[in-house]
mmCIF file with all atom_site columns, C-alpha atoms in Angstrom:
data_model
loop_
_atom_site.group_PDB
_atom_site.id
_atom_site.type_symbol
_atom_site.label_atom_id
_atom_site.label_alt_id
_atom_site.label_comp_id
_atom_site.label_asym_id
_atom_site.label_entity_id
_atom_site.label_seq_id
_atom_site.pdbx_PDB_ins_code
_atom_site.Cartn_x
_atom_site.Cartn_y
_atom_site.Cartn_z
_atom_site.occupancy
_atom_site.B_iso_or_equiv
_atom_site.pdbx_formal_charge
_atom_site.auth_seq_id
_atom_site.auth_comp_id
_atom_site.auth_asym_id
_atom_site.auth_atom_id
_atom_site.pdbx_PDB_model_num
ATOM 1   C CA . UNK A 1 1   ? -50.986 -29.319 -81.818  1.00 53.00 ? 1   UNK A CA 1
ATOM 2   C CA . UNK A 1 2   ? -47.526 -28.546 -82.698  1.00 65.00 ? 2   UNK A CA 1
ATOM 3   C CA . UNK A 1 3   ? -48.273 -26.824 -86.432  1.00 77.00 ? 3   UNK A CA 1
ATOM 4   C CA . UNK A 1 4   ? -50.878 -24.682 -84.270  1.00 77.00 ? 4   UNK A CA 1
ATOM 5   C CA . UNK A 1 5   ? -48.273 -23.490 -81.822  1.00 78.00 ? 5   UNK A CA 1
ATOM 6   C CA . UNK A 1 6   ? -45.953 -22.889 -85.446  1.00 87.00 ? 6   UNK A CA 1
ATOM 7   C CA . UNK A 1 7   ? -48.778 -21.032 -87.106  1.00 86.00 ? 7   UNK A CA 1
ATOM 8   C CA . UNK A 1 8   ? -49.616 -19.079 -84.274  1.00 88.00 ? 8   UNK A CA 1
ATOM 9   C CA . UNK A 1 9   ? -45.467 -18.206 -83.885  1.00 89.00 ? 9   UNK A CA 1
ATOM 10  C CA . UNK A 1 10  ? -45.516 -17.247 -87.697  1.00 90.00 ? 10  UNK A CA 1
ATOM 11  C CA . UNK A 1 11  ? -48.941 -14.681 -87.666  1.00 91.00 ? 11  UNK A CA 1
ATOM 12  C CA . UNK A 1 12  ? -47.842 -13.359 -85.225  1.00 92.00 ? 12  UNK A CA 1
ATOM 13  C CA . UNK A 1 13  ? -44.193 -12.452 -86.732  1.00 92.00 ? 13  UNK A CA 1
ATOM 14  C CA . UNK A 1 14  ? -46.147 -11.240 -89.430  1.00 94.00 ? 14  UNK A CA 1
ATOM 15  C CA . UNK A 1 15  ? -48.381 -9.165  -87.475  1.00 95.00 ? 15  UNK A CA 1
ATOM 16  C CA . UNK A 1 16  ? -44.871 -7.807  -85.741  1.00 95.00 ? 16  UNK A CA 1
ATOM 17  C CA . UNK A 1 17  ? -43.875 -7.098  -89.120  1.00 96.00 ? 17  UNK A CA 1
ATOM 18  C CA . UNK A 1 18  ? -46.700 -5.386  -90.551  1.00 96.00 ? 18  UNK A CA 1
ATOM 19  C CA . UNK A 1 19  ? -46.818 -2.843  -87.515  1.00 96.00 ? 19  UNK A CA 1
ATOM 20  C CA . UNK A 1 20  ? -42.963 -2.474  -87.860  1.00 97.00 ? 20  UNK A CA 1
ATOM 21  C CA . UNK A 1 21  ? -42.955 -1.618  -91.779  1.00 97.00 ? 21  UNK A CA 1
ATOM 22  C CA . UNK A 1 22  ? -46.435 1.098   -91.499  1.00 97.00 ? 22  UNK A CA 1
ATOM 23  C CA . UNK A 1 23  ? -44.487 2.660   -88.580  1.00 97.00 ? 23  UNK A CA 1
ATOM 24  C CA . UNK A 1 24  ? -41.528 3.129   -90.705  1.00 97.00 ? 24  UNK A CA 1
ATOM 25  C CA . UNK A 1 25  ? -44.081 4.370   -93.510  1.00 97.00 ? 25  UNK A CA 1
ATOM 26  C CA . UNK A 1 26  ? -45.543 6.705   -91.207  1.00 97.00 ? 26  UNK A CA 1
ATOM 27  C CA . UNK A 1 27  ? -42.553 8.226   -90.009  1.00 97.00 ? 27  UNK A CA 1
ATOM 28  C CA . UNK A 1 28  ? -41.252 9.169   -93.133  1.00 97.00 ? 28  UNK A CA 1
ATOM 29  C CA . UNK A 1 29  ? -44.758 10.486  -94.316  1.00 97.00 ? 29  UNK A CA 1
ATOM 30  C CA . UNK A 1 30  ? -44.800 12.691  -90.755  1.00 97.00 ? 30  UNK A CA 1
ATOM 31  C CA . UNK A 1 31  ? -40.842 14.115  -91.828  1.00 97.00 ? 31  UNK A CA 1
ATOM 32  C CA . UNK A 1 32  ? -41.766 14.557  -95.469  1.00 97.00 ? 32  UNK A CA 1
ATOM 33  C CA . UNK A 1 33  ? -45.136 16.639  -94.369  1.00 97.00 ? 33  UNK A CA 1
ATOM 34  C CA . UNK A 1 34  ? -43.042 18.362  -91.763  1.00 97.00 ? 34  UNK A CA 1
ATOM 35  C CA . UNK A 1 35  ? -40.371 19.726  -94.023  1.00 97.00 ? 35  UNK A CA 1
ATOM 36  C CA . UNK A 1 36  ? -42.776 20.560  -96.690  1.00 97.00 ? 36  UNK A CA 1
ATOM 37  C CA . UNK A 1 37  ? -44.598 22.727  -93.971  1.00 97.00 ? 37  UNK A CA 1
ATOM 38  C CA . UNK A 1 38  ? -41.555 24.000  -93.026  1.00 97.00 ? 38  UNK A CA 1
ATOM 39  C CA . UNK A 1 39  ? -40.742 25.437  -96.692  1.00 97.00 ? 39  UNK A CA 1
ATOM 40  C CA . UNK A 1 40  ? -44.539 26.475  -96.988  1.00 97.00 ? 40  UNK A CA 1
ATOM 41  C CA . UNK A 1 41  ? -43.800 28.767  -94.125  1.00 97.00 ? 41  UNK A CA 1
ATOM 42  C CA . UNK A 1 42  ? -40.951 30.125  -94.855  1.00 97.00 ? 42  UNK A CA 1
ATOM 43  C CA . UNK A 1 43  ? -42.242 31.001  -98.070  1.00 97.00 ? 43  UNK A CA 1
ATOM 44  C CA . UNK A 1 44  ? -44.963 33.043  -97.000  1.00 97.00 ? 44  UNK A CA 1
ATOM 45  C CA . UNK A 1 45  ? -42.687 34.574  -94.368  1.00 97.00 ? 45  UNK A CA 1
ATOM 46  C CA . UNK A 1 46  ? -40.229 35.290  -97.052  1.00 97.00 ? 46  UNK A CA 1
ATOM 47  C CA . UNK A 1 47  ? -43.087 36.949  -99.192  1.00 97.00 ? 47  UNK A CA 1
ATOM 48  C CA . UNK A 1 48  ? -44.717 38.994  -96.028  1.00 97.00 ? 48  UNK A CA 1
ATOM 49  C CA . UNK A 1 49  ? -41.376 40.377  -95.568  1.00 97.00 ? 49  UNK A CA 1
ATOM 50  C CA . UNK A 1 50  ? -40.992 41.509  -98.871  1.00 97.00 ? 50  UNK A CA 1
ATOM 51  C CA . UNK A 1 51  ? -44.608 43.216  -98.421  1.00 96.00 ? 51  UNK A CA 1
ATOM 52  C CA . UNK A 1 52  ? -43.735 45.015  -95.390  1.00 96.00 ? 52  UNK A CA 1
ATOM 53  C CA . UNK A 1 53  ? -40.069 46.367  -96.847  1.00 96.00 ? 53  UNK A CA 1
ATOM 54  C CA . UNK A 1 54  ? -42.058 47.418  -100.517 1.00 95.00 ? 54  UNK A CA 1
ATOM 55  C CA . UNK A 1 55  ? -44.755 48.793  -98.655  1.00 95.00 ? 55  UNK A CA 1
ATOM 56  C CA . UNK A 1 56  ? -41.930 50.951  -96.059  1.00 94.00 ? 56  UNK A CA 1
ATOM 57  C CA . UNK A 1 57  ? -39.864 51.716  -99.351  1.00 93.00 ? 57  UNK A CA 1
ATOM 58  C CA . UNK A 1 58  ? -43.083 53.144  -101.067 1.00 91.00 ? 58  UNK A CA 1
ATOM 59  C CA . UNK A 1 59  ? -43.826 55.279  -97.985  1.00 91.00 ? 59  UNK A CA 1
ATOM 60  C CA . UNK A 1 60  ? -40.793 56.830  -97.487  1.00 90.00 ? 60  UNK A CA 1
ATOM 61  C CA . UNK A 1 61  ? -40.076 57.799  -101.060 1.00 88.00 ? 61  UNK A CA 1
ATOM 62  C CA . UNK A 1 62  ? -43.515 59.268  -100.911 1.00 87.00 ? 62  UNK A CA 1
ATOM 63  C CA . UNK A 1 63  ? -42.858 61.445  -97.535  1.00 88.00 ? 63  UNK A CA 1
ATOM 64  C CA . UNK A 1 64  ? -39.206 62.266  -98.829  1.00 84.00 ? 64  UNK A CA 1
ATOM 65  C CA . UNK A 1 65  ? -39.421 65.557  -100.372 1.00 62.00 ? 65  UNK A CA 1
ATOM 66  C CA . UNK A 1 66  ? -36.582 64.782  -103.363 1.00 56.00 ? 66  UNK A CA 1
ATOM 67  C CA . UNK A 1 67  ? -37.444 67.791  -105.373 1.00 53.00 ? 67  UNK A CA 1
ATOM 68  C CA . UNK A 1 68  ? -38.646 66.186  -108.303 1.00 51.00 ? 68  UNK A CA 1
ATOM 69  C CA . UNK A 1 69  ? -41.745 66.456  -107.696 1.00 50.00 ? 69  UNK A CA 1
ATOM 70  C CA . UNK A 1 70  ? -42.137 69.703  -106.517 1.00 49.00 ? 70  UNK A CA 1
ATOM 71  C CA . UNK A 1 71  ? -44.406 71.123  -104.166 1.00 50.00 ? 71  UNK A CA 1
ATOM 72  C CA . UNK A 1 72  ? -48.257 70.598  -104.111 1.00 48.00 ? 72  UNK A CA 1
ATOM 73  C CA . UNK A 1 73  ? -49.105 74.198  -103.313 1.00 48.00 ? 73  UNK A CA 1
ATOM 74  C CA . UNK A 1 74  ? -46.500 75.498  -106.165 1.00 46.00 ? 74  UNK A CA 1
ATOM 75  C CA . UNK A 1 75  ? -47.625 73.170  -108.671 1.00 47.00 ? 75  UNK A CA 1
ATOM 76  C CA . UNK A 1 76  ? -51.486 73.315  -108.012 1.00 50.00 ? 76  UNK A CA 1
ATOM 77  C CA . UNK A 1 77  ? -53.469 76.069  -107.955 1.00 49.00 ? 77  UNK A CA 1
ATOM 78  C CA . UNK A 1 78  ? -56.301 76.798  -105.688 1.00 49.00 ? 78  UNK A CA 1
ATOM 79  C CA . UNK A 1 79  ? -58.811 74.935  -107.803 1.00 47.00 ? 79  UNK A CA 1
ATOM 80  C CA . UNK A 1 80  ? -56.421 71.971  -108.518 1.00 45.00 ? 80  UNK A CA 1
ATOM 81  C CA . UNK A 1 81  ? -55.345 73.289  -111.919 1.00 50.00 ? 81  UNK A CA 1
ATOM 82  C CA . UNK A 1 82  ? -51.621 72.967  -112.296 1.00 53.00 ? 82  UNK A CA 1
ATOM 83  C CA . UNK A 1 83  ? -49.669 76.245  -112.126 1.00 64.00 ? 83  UNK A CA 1
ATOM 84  C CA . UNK A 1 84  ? -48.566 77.042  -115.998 1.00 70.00 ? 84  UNK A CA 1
ATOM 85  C CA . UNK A 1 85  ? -46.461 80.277  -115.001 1.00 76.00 ? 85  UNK A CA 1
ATOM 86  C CA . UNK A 1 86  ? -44.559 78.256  -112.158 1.00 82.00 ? 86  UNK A CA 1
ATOM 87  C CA . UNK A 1 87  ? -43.941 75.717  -114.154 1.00 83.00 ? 87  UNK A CA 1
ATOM 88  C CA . UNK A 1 88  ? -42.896 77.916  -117.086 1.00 83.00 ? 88  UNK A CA 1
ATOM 89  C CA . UNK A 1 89  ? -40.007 79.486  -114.765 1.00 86.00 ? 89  UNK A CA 1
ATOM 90  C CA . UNK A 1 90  ? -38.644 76.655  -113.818 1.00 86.00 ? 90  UNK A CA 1
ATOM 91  C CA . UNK A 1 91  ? -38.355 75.339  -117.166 1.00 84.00 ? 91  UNK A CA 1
ATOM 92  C CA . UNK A 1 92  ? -36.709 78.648  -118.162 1.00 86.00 ? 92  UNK A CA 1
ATOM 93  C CA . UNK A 1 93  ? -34.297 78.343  -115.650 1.00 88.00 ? 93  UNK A CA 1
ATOM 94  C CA . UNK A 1 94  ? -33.129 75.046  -116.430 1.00 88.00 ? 94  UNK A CA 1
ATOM 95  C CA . UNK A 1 95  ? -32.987 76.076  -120.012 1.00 87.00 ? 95  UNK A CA 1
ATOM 96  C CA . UNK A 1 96  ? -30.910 78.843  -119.326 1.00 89.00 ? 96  UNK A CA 1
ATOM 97  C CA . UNK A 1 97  ? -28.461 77.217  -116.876 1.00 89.00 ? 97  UNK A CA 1
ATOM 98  C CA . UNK A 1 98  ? -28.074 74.462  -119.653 1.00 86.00 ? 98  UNK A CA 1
ATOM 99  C CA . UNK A 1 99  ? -29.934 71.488  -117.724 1.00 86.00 ? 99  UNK A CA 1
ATOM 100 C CA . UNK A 1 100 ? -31.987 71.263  -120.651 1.00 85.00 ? 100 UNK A CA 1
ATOM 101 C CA . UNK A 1 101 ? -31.074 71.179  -124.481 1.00 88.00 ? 101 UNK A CA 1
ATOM 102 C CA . UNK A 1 102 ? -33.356 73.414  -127.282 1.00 87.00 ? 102 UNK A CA 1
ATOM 103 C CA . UNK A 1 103 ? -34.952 70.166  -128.217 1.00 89.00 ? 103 UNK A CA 1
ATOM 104 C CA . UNK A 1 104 ? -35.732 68.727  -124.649 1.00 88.00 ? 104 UNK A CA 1
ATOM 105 C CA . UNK A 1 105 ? -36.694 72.644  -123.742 1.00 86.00 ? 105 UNK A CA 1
ATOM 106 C CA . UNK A 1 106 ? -39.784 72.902  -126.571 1.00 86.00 ? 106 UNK A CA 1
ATOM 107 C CA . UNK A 1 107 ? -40.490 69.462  -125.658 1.00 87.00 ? 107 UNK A CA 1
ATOM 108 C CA . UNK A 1 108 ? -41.148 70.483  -122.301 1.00 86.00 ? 108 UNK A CA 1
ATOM 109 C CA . UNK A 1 109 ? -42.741 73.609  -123.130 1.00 83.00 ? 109 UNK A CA 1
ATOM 110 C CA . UNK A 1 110 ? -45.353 71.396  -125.189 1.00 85.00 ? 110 UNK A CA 1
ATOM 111 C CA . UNK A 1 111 ? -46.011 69.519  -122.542 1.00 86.00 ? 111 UNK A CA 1
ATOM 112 C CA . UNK A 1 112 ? -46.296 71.988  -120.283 1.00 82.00 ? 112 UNK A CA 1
ATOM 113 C CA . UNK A 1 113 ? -49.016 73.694  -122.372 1.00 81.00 ? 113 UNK A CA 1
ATOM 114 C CA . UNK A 1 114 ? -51.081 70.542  -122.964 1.00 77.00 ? 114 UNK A CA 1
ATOM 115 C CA . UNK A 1 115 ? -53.262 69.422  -119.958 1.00 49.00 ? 115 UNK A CA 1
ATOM 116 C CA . UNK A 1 116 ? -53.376 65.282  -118.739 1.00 41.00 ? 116 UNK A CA 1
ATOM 117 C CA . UNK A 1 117 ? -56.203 64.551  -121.055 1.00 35.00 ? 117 UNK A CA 1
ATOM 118 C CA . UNK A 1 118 ? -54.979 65.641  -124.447 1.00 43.00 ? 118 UNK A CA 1
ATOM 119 C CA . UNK A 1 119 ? -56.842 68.694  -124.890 1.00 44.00 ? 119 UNK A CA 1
ATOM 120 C CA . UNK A 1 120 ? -55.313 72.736  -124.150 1.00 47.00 ? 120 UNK A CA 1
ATOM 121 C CA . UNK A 1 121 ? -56.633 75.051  -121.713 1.00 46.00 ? 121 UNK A CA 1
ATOM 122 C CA . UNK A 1 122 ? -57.419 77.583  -124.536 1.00 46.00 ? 122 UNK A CA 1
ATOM 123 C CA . UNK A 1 123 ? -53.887 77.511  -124.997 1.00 46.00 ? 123 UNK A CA 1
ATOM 124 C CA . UNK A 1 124 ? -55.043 76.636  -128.944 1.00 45.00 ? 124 UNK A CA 1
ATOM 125 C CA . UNK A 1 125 ? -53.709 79.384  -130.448 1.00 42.00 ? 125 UNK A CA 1
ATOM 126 C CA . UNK A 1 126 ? -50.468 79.696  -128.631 1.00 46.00 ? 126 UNK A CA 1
ATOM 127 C CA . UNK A 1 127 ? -49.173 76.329  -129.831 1.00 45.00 ? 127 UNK A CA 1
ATOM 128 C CA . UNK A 1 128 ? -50.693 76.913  -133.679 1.00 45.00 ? 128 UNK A CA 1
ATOM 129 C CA . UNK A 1 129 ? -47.980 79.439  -133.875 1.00 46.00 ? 129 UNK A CA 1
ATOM 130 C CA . UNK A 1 130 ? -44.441 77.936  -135.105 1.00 49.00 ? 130 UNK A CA 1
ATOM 131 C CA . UNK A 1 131 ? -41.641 77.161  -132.705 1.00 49.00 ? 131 UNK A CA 1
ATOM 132 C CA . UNK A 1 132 ? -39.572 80.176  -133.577 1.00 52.00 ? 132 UNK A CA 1
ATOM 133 C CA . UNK A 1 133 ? -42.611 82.821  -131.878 1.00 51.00 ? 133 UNK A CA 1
ATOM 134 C CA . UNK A 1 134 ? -43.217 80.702  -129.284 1.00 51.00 ? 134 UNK A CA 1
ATOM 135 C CA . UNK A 1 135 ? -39.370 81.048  -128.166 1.00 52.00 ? 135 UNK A CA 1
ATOM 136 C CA . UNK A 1 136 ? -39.597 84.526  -129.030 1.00 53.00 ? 136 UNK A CA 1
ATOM 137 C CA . UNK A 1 137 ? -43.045 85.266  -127.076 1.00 54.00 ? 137 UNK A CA 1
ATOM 138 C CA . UNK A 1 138 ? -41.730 82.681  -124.100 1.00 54.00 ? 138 UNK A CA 1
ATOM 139 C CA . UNK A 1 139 ? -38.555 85.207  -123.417 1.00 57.00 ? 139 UNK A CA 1
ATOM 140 C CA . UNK A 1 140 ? -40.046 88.238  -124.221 1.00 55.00 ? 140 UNK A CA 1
ATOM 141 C CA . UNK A 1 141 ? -42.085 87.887  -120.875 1.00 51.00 ? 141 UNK A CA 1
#
């Protein structure tokens, strides 16, 4: 009866053992989950922050009035047709305050005459002319 009593002393031990090692296993699964929850987190914190200070950013550039842009009612007519002659005078006047050089000027002025889809606004025959009576026509307003 003795090696009974001995093998019951030694399954158990092992049975001690066993609990002791997966509890150990456990823990260290529960801390590695927890910290990589933790990063998870404040990752997506991190990235809704940077949505909400883009998105604020974006909103008050758009509300600022920084004069680059100009003015909806100066720029657009009543039909939604950009304003030529507006646009015209203020290129003039940074021309002729030196904001602009000759070659950035008839740039602008090409641009100006050329709509957003790449076609004139019966503006044809004003631009087939050469640079030279386009100046001359352009100041002679």
């Amino acid at each position: 009866m003795p090696r009974h009593g001995s093998l019951l002393l030694k399954s158990a031990g092992a049975l001690l053992l066993a609990f002791i090692v997966l509890s150990v296993i456990a823990t260290v699964v529960g801390i590695v989950l927890s910290v990589v929850a933790t990063v998870v987190a404040a990752v997506a914190t991190l990235a809704m922050l940077a949505v909400v200070v883009l998105a604020a950013v974006g909103l008050v550039s758009l509300l600022r009035d920084d004069g680059g842009g100009g003015d909806l009612e100066t720029e657009y007519g009543r039909d939604g047709a950009r304003s030529t002659d507006d646009r015209e005078e203020r290129l003039r006047s940074q021309y002729v305050d030196g904001e602009l050089s000759e070659a950035e000027f008839e740039r602008e002025l090409d641009r100006l005459l050329e709509d957003g889809r790449g076609r004139t606004d019966g503006l044809d025959a004003r631009r087939s002319r050469d640079s030279t009576t386009d100046r001359t026509r352009f100041w002679d307003r």
